[in-house]
mmCIF file of N, CA and C in Angstrom:
data_model
loop_
_atom_site.group_PDB
_atom_site.id
_atom_site.type_symbol
_atom_site.label_atom_id
_atom_site.label_comp_id
_atom_site.label_asym_id
_atom_site.label_seq_id
_atom_site.Cartn_x
_atom_site.Cartn_y
_atom_site.Cartn_z
ATOM 1 N N ASN A 1 0.561 -1.289 -0.339
ATOM 2 C CA ASN A 1 -0.683 0.089 -0.343
ATOM 3 C C ASN A 1 0.654 1.571 0.458
ATOM 4 N N ILE A 2 0.071 2.071 -1.123
ATOM 5 C CA ILE A 2 1.267 4.045 -0.892
ATOM 6 C C ILE A 2 0.357 4.541 0.211
ATOM 7 N N ASP A 3 0.676 5.288 0.727
ATOM 8 C CA ASP A 3 -0.103 6.438 1.424
ATOM 9 C C ASP A 3 0.806 7.833 1.420
ATOM 10 N N THR A 4 0.169 8.648 0.561
ATOM 11 C CA THR A 4 0.879 10.116 0.897
ATOM 12 C C THR A 4 0.273 10.886 1.106
ATOM 13 N N HIS A 5 -1.460 10.221 1.189
ATOM 14 C CA HIS A 5 -2.080 11.846 1.745
ATOM 15 C C HIS A 5 -2.719 12.580 0.340
ATOM 16 N N ASN A 6 -1.983 12.060 -0.515
ATOM 17 C CA ASN A 6 -2.267 12.461 -1.859
ATOM 18 C C ASN A 6 -2.580 12.083 -3.665
ATOM 19 N N ALA A 7 -3.081 11.797 -3.340
ATOM 20 C CA ALA A 7 -4.151 10.342 -4.576
ATOM 21 C C ALA A 7 -3.143 10.700 -6.136
ATOM 22 N N ASP A 8 -2.933 11.730 -6.106
ATOM 23 C CA ASP A 8 -2.350 11.899 -7.536
ATOM 24 C C ASP A 8 -1.090 10.959 -7.907
ATOM 25 N N ARG A 9 -0.235 11.516 -6.160
ATOM 26 C CA ARG A 9 1.080 11.317 -6.668
ATOM 27 C C ARG A 9 1.203 9.855 -5.881
ATOM 28 N N GLU A 10 0.003 9.449 -5.552
ATOM 29 C CA GLU A 10 0.142 7.900 -5.026
ATOM 30 C C GLU A 10 -0.077 7.241 -6.299
ATOM 31 N N LYS A 11 -1.189 7.387 -7.455
ATOM 32 C CA LYS A 11 -1.381 6.666 -8.782
ATOM 33 C C LYS A 11 -0.157 6.614 -9.750
ATOM 34 N N HIS A 12 0.939 8.092 -9.291
ATOM 35 C CA HIS A 12 2.492 8.203 -9.754
ATOM 36 C C HIS A 12 3.482 7.557 -9.405
ATOM 37 N N LEU A 13 2.999 7.198 -8.510
ATOM 38 C CA LEU A 13 4.465 5.731 -8.067
ATOM 39 C C LEU A 13 3.788 4.563 -7.878
ATOM 40 N N LYS A 14 2.401 4.419 -7.954
ATOM 41 C CA LYS A 14 1.868 2.773 -8.583
ATOM 42 C C LYS A 14 2.571 2.527 -10.201
ATOM 43 N N SER A 15 2.663 4.168 -10.898
ATOM 44 C CA SER A 15 2.594 4.138 -12.469
ATOM 45 C C SER A 15 4.344 3.368 -12.509
ATOM 46 N N GLY A 16 4.810 2.625 -14.110
ATOM 47 C CA GLY A 16 5.638 2.292 -14.568
ATOM 48 C C GLY A 16 6.796 3.445 -13.817
ATOM 49 N N ASP A 17 6.865 4.947 -13.654
ATOM 50 C CA ASP A 17 8.010 5.182 -13.728
ATOM 51 C C ASP A 17 8.294 5.473 -12.398
ATOM 52 N N PHE A 18 7.532 4.016 -11.468
ATOM 53 C CA PHE A 18 8.457 3.949 -10.251
ATOM 54 C C PHE A 18 8.260 2.397 -9.448
ATOM 55 N N PHE A 19 6.923 2.026 -9.152
ATOM 56 C CA PHE A 19 6.736 1.221 -8.170
ATOM 57 C C PHE A 19 6.147 -0.238 -9.489
ATOM 58 N N SER A 20 5.294 0.433 -10.342
ATOM 59 C CA SER A 20 5.025 -0.298 -11.452
ATOM 60 C C SER A 20 3.981 -1.638 -10.813
ATOM 61 N N VAL A 21 3.213 -1.196 -9.755
ATOM 62 C CA VAL A 21 2.483 -2.314 -8.631
ATOM 63 C C VAL A 21 1.843 -3.542 -9.594
ATOM 64 N N LYS A 22 1.413 -3.219 -10.406
ATOM 65 C CA LYS A 22 0.319 -4.134 -11.791
ATOM 66 C C LYS A 22 1.322 -5.287 -11.911
ATOM 67 N N GLU A 23 2.959 -5.065 -12.226
ATOM 68 C CA GLU A 23 3.286 -6.483 -12.828
ATOM 69 C C GLU A 23 4.578 -6.670 -11.444
ATOM 70 N N PHE A 24 4.357 -5.781 -10.413
ATOM 71 C CA PHE A 24 5.024 -5.979 -9.381
ATOM 72 C C PHE A 24 3.967 -5.932 -8.093
ATOM 73 N N PRO A 25 3.886 -6.529 -7.639
ATOM 74 C CA PRO A 25 2.505 -5.795 -6.631
ATOM 75 C C PRO A 25 3.334 -6.291 -5.525
ATOM 76 N N GLU A 26 3.949 -6.908 -4.994
ATOM 77 C CA GLU A 26 5.012 -7.047 -3.451
ATOM 78 C C GLU A 26 6.298 -6.591 -3.571
ATOM 79 N N ILE A 27 6.449 -5.854 -2.442
ATOM 80 C CA ILE A 27 7.890 -5.886 -2.148
ATOM 81 C C ILE A 27 8.165 -7.066 -1.208
ATOM 82 N N LYS A 28 9.418 -7.595 -0.910
ATOM 83 C CA LYS A 28 9.586 -8.845 0.204
ATOM 84 C C LYS A 28 11.109 -8.337 0.845
ATOM 85 N N PHE A 29 11.105 -9.055 1.629
ATOM 86 C CA PHE A 29 12.215 -9.132 2.420
ATOM 87 C C PHE A 29 12.825 -10.475 3.513
ATOM 88 N N LYS A 30 14.021 -11.358 2.553
ATOM 89 C CA LYS A 30 13.918 -12.758 3.214
ATOM 90 C C LYS A 30 15.225 -12.708 4.201
ATOM 91 N N SER A 31 14.929 -12.317 5.056
ATOM 92 C CA SER A 31 16.654 -12.684 6.026
ATOM 93 C C SER A 31 17.420 -13.603 6.113
ATOM 94 N N THR A 32 18.297 -13.732 5.758
ATOM 95 C CA THR A 32 19.390 -14.584 5.876
ATOM 96 C C THR A 32 20.783 -14.813 6.930
ATOM 97 N N ALA A 33 20.724 -13.371 7.932
ATOM 98 C CA ALA A 33 21.809 -13.547 8.795
ATOM 99 C C ALA A 33 21.229 -12.413 9.433
ATOM 100 N N VAL A 34 20.972 -13.018 11.619
ATOM 101 C CA VAL A 34 21.092 -12.329 12.418
ATOM 102 C C VAL A 34 22.398 -11.777 13.337
ATOM 103 N N LYS A 35 22.784 -10.649 13.438
ATOM 104 C CA LYS A 35 23.901 -10.770 14.562
ATOM 105 C C LYS A 35 23.391 -9.658 15.576
ATOM 106 N N LYS A 36 23.532 -10.075 16.924
ATOM 107 C CA LYS A 36 23.666 -9.770 17.971
ATOM 108 C C LYS A 36 24.209 -8.674 18.491
ATOM 109 N N LEU A 37 23.878 -7.101 18.808
ATOM 110 C CA LEU A 37 25.380 -6.274 18.317
ATOM 111 C C LEU A 37 25.519 -6.027 19.766
ATOM 112 N N ASP A 38 24.252 -6.333 20.851
ATOM 113 C CA ASP A 38 24.495 -5.643 22.655
ATOM 114 C C ASP A 38 22.620 -6.300 22.822
ATOM 115 N N ASP A 39 22.434 -5.760 23.729
ATOM 116 C CA ASP A 39 21.421 -5.976 24.089
ATOM 117 C C ASP A 39 19.169 -5.872 23.155
ATOM 118 N N ASN A 40 19.880 -5.177 22.728
ATOM 119 C CA ASN A 40 19.214 -4.200 22.185
ATOM 120 C C ASN A 40 19.123 -3.290 20.582
ATOM 121 N N ASN A 41 19.886 -4.044 20.427
ATOM 122 C CA ASN A 41 20.465 -3.817 18.577
ATOM 123 C C ASN A 41 21.203 -5.293 17.843
ATOM 124 N N PHE A 42 20.773 -4.665 16.864
ATOM 125 C CA PHE A 42 20.869 -6.283 15.761
ATOM 126 C C PHE A 42 21.670 -6.044 14.339
ATOM 127 N N GLU A 43 22.350 -6.705 14.011
ATOM 128 C CA GLU A 43 22.478 -5.968 12.592
ATOM 129 C C GLU A 43 22.047 -7.217 11.787
ATOM 130 N N VAL A 44 21.278 -7.021 10.456
ATOM 131 C CA VAL A 44 20.081 -7.855 9.712
ATOM 132 C C VAL A 44 20.397 -7.202 8.201
ATOM 133 N N THR A 45 21.190 -9.200 7.997
ATOM 134 C CA THR A 45 21.533 -9.049 6.270
ATOM 135 C C THR A 45 20.270 -10.076 5.411
ATOM 136 N N GLY A 46 19.822 -9.499 4.465
ATOM 137 C CA GLY A 46 18.860 -10.410 3.924
ATOM 138 C C GLY A 46 18.576 -10.302 2.307
ATOM 139 N N ASP A 47 17.582 -10.472 1.593
ATOM 140 C CA ASP A 47 17.503 -10.143 0.099
ATOM 141 C C ASP A 47 16.281 -9.159 0.025
ATOM 142 N N LEU A 48 16.444 -7.780 -0.149
ATOM 143 C CA LEU A 48 14.989 -7.453 -0.297
ATOM 144 C C LEU A 48 14.720 -7.143 -2.519
ATOM 145 N N THR A 49 13.785 -7.416 -2.433
ATOM 146 C CA THR A 49 13.015 -8.019 -4.116
ATOM 147 C C THR A 49 12.317 -6.674 -3.983
ATOM 148 N N MET A 50 12.664 -6.154 -4.766
ATOM 149 C CA MET A 50 11.221 -4.796 -5.259
ATOM 150 C C MET A 50 11.346 -4.613 -7.083
ATOM 151 N N HIS A 51 10.394 -4.614 -7.127
ATOM 152 C CA HIS A 51 10.252 -4.120 -8.512
ATOM 153 C C HIS A 51 11.266 -5.072 -9.721
ATOM 154 N N GLY A 52 10.853 -6.733 -9.577
ATOM 155 C CA GLY A 52 11.761 -7.593 -9.765
ATOM 156 C C GLY A 52 12.989 -7.662 -9.666
ATOM 157 N N THR A 53 13.407 -7.135 -8.757
ATOM 158 C CA THR A 53 14.729 -7.464 -8.743
ATOM 159 C C THR A 53 14.685 -7.800 -7.256
ATOM 160 N N THR A 54 16.052 -8.676 -7.267
ATOM 161 C CA THR A 54 16.205 -9.111 -5.643
ATOM 162 C C THR A 54 17.568 -8.658 -5.492
ATOM 163 N N LYS A 55 18.062 -7.763 -4.158
ATOM 164 C CA LYS A 55 19.367 -7.387 -4.059
ATOM 165 C C LYS A 55 20.050 -7.578 -2.005
ATOM 166 N N SER A 56 20.691 -7.985 -2.132
ATOM 167 C CA SER A 56 21.034 -8.053 -0.503
ATOM 168 C C SER A 56 21.745 -6.964 0.072
ATOM 169 N N ILE A 57 21.115 -6.387 1.751
ATOM 170 C CA ILE A 57 20.762 -5.002 2.395
ATOM 171 C C ILE A 57 21.147 -5.709 3.510
ATOM 172 N N THR A 58 21.937 -4.660 4.333
ATOM 173 C CA THR A 58 21.736 -4.713 5.688
ATOM 174 C C THR A 58 22.222 -3.817 6.315
ATOM 175 N N PHE A 59 20.982 -4.032 7.862
ATOM 176 C CA PHE A 59 20.638 -2.447 8.419
ATOM 177 C C PHE A 59 20.849 -3.275 10.199
ATOM 178 N N LYS A 60 20.702 -1.726 10.572
ATOM 179 C CA LYS A 60 20.452 -1.916 12.080
ATOM 180 C C LYS A 60 19.438 -2.288 12.188
ATOM 181 N N LEU A 61 19.041 -3.011 13.500
ATOM 182 C CA LEU A 61 17.373 -3.104 13.879
ATOM 183 C C LEU A 61 17.524 -2.871 15.454
ATOM 184 N N THR A 62 16.417 -2.584 15.853
ATOM 185 C CA THR A 62 16.826 -1.428 17.075
ATOM 186 C C THR A 62 15.344 -2.529 17.866
ATOM 187 N N ARG A 63 15.652 -2.315 19.002
ATOM 188 C CA ARG A 63 14.286 -3.181 20.534
ATOM 189 C C ARG A 63 13.915 -1.948 21.349
ATOM 190 N N LEU A 64 12.760 -1.292 20.618
ATOM 191 C CA LEU A 64 12.505 -0.258 21.407
ATOM 192 C C LEU A 64 11.923 -0.447 22.789
ATOM 193 N N GLY A 65 10.983 -1.795 23.024
ATOM 194 C CA GLY A 65 10.664 -2.380 23.857
ATOM 195 C C GLY A 65 9.479 -3.345 24.115
ATOM 196 N N GLU A 66 9.010 -3.438 25.538
ATOM 197 C CA GLU A 66 8.383 -4.926 25.388
ATOM 198 C C GLU A 66 7.494 -4.471 26.775
ATOM 199 N N ALA A 67 6.410 -4.847 26.295
ATOM 200 C CA ALA A 67 5.167 -4.933 27.074
ATOM 201 C C ALA A 67 4.454 -5.789 27.471
ATOM 202 N N THR A 68 3.258 -6.320 28.379
ATOM 203 C CA THR A 68 1.934 -7.351 27.868
ATOM 204 C C THR A 68 1.098 -7.094 28.158
ATOM 205 N N ASP A 69 0.023 -7.342 26.863
ATOM 206 C CA ASP A 69 -1.228 -7.052 26.252
ATOM 207 C C ASP A 69 -2.367 -6.996 27.764
ATOM 208 N N PRO A 70 -4.030 -7.052 27.508
ATOM 209 C CA PRO A 70 -4.584 -7.374 28.073
ATOM 210 C C PRO A 70 -5.244 -9.236 28.217
ATOM 211 N N MET A 71 -4.031 -9.793 26.798
ATOM 212 C CA MET A 71 -4.780 -10.895 26.698
ATOM 213 C C MET A 71 -3.234 -12.086 26.852
ATOM 214 N N HIS A 72 -2.389 -11.676 27.767
ATOM 215 C CA HIS A 72 -1.325 -11.744 28.906
ATOM 216 C C HIS A 72 -0.168 -12.663 27.599
ATOM 217 N N ASN A 73 0.276 -12.026 26.625
ATOM 218 C CA ASN A 73 0.901 -11.395 25.334
ATOM 219 C C ASN A 73 2.055 -10.993 25.606
ATOM 220 N N VAL A 74 3.700 -11.376 25.092
ATOM 221 C CA VAL A 74 4.850 -10.401 25.421
ATOM 222 C C VAL A 74 4.688 -9.688 23.743
ATOM 223 N N ARG A 75 4.671 -8.581 24.036
ATOM 224 C CA ARG A 75 4.537 -8.233 22.488
ATOM 225 C C ARG A 75 6.430 -7.260 22.789
ATOM 226 N N ARG A 76 6.577 -7.067 21.836
ATOM 227 C CA ARG A 76 7.865 -6.706 21.565
ATOM 228 C C ARG A 76 7.542 -5.735 20.682
ATOM 229 N N GLY A 77 8.155 -4.474 20.126
ATOM 230 C CA GLY A 77 8.144 -3.244 19.333
ATOM 231 C C GLY A 77 9.459 -3.476 18.431
ATOM 232 N N LEU A 78 9.703 -3.110 17.592
ATOM 233 C CA LEU A 78 11.347 -2.865 16.519
ATOM 234 C C LEU A 78 11.034 -1.830 15.642
ATOM 235 N N GLU A 79 12.453 -1.363 15.157
ATOM 236 C CA GLU A 79 12.462 -0.596 14.764
ATOM 237 C C GLU A 79 13.257 0.296 13.775
ATOM 238 N N ALA A 80 14.018 -0.373 12.206
ATOM 239 C CA ALA A 80 14.583 0.175 11.568
ATOM 240 C C ALA A 80 14.721 1.211 10.245
ATOM 241 N N ASN A 81 15.958 2.049 10.013
ATOM 242 C CA ASN A 81 16.022 2.626 9.360
ATOM 243 C C ASN A 81 17.601 2.736 8.361
ATOM 244 N N PHE A 82 16.635 2.810 6.971
ATOM 245 C CA PHE A 82 18.292 2.828 6.244
ATOM 246 C C PHE A 82 17.972 3.148 5.210
ATOM 247 N N THR A 83 18.895 3.299 3.935
ATOM 248 C CA THR A 83 18.835 4.111 2.535
ATOM 249 C C THR A 83 18.608 2.742 1.415
ATOM 250 N N VAL A 84 17.391 2.984 0.512
ATOM 251 C CA VAL A 84 18.083 2.339 -0.360
ATOM 252 C C VAL A 84 18.346 2.605 -1.515
ATOM 253 N N LYS A 85 19.042 2.454 -2.996
ATOM 254 C CA LYS A 85 19.113 3.882 -4.067
ATOM 255 C C LYS A 85 18.185 2.272 -5.005
ATOM 256 N N ARG A 86 17.228 3.732 -5.547
ATOM 257 C CA ARG A 86 15.889 3.199 -6.420
ATOM 258 C C ARG A 86 16.662 2.922 -7.661
ATOM 259 N N SER A 87 17.939 3.244 -8.203
ATOM 260 C CA SER A 87 18.947 2.287 -9.012
ATOM 261 C C SER A 87 19.169 1.058 -9.470
ATOM 262 N N ASP A 88 19.294 0.746 -7.699
ATOM 263 C CA ASP A 88 19.799 -0.718 -7.679
ATOM 264 C C ASP A 88 18.538 -1.763 -8.082
ATOM 265 N N PHE A 89 17.250 -1.255 -8.453
ATOM 266 C CA PHE A 89 16.096 -2.232 -8.305
ATOM 267 C C PHE A 89 15.446 -1.050 -9.805
ATOM 268 N N GLY A 90 15.669 -0.610 -10.707
ATOM 269 C CA GLY A 90 15.424 -0.759 -12.074
ATOM 270 C C GLY A 90 14.305 1.027 -11.847
ATOM 271 N N MET A 91 14.240 1.751 -10.963
ATOM 272 C CA MET A 91 13.486 3.030 -10.727
ATOM 273 C C MET A 91 14.403 3.892 -11.321
ATOM 274 N N ASN A 92 14.096 4.498 -12.153
ATOM 275 C CA ASN A 92 15.110 5.260 -12.553
ATOM 276 C C ASN A 92 14.709 6.948 -13.247
ATOM 277 N N PHE A 93 13.331 6.756 -13.054
ATOM 278 C CA PHE A 93 12.980 8.053 -13.109
ATOM 279 C C PHE A 93 13.050 9.698 -13.007
ATOM 280 N N LYS A 94 13.293 10.168 -13.805
ATOM 281 C CA LYS A 94 14.425 11.507 -13.079
ATOM 282 C C LYS A 94 13.649 12.440 -12.434
ATOM 283 N N GLY A 95 14.237 13.119 -12.184
ATOM 284 C CA GLY A 95 14.080 14.344 -11.188
ATOM 285 C C GLY A 95 13.853 14.368 -9.862
ATOM 286 N N LEU A 96 14.865 12.549 -9.257
ATOM 287 C CA LEU A 96 14.250 12.689 -8.199
ATOM 288 C C LEU A 96 16.130 12.171 -7.528
ATOM 289 N N GLY A 97 16.137 12.314 -6.293
ATOM 290 C CA GLY A 97 17.153 11.900 -5.708
ATOM 291 C C GLY A 97 17.536 10.295 -5.966
ATOM 292 N N ASP A 98 18.503 9.855 -6.032
ATOM 293 C CA ASP A 98 18.675 8.479 -6.063
ATOM 294 C C ASP A 98 18.160 7.876 -4.240
ATOM 295 N N GLU A 99 18.328 7.904 -3.642
ATOM 296 C CA GLU A 99 18.966 7.115 -2.438
ATOM 297 C C GLU A 99 17.082 7.497 -1.946
ATOM 298 N N VAL A 100 16.921 6.702 -1.075
ATOM 299 C CA VAL A 100 15.292 6.702 -0.600
ATOM 300 C C VAL A 100 15.034 6.375 0.694
ATOM 301 N N SER A 101 14.716 6.944 1.202
ATOM 302 C CA SER A 101 15.503 5.892 3.014
ATOM 303 C C SER A 101 13.951 5.477 3.682
ATOM 304 N N LEU A 102 13.943 4.515 4.369
ATOM 305 C CA LEU A 102 12.761 3.753 4.417
ATOM 306 C C LEU A 102 13.100 3.405 6.144
ATOM 307 N N MET A 103 11.506 3.912 6.268
ATOM 308 C CA MET A 103 11.328 3.411 8.104
ATOM 309 C C MET A 103 10.334 2.301 8.486
ATOM 310 N N VAL A 104 10.822 1.313 8.911
ATOM 311 C CA VAL A 104 9.892 -0.256 9.088
ATOM 312 C C VAL A 104 10.111 0.185 10.693
ATOM 313 N N GLU A 105 9.381 -0.249 11.321
ATOM 314 C CA GLU A 105 8.083 -0.558 12.262
ATOM 315 C C GLU A 105 7.830 -2.167 12.503
ATOM 316 N N LEU A 106 8.458 -2.947 13.923
ATOM 317 C CA LEU A 106 7.690 -4.085 14.139
ATOM 318 C C LEU A 106 7.010 -4.328 15.033
ATOM 319 N N GLU A 107 6.133 -5.714 15.849
ATOM 320 C CA GLU A 107 5.616 -5.642 16.521
ATOM 321 C C GLU A 107 5.182 -6.811 16.021
ATOM 322 N N GLY A 108 6.064 -8.307 17.143
ATOM 323 C CA GLY A 108 6.299 -9.549 17.370
ATOM 324 C C GLY A 108 5.351 -9.393 18.789
ATOM 325 N N ILE A 109 5.226 -11.223 18.637
ATOM 326 C CA ILE A 109 4.354 -11.360 19.819
ATOM 327 C C ILE A 109 5.290 -12.824 20.171
ATOM 328 N N LYS A 110 5.640 -12.894 21.450
ATOM 329 C CA LYS A 110 6.995 -14.310 22.122
ATOM 330 C C LYS A 110 5.593 -15.219 22.234
ATOM 331 N N GLN A 111 6.212 -16.344 21.402
ATOM 332 C CA GLN A 111 5.785 -17.578 21.585
ATOM 333 C C GLN A 111 6.303 -18.839 21.949
#
């Protein structure tokens, strides 16, 4: 899903100039290695597939906190901030910077 609060911009981002969502409807990430840096930080390496191209990336994943919800599930929040180059994934629309910042927030339930 793309949500920029601007319908025209979202339509353009979904077009062939950028994500080509009809041809490539999913962005996927599969981790291949996780290295613990300390109690709250991890180095994650994996394969990012976007726009039909797969590239290996590495980024830092930070544990934000942990809490027990009303159903007695232990939940943990995690966050990652990193950049990728659009051109590495075949997105070459002119007039924009090549590096794109990605912010990922995750919440998991301990099992």
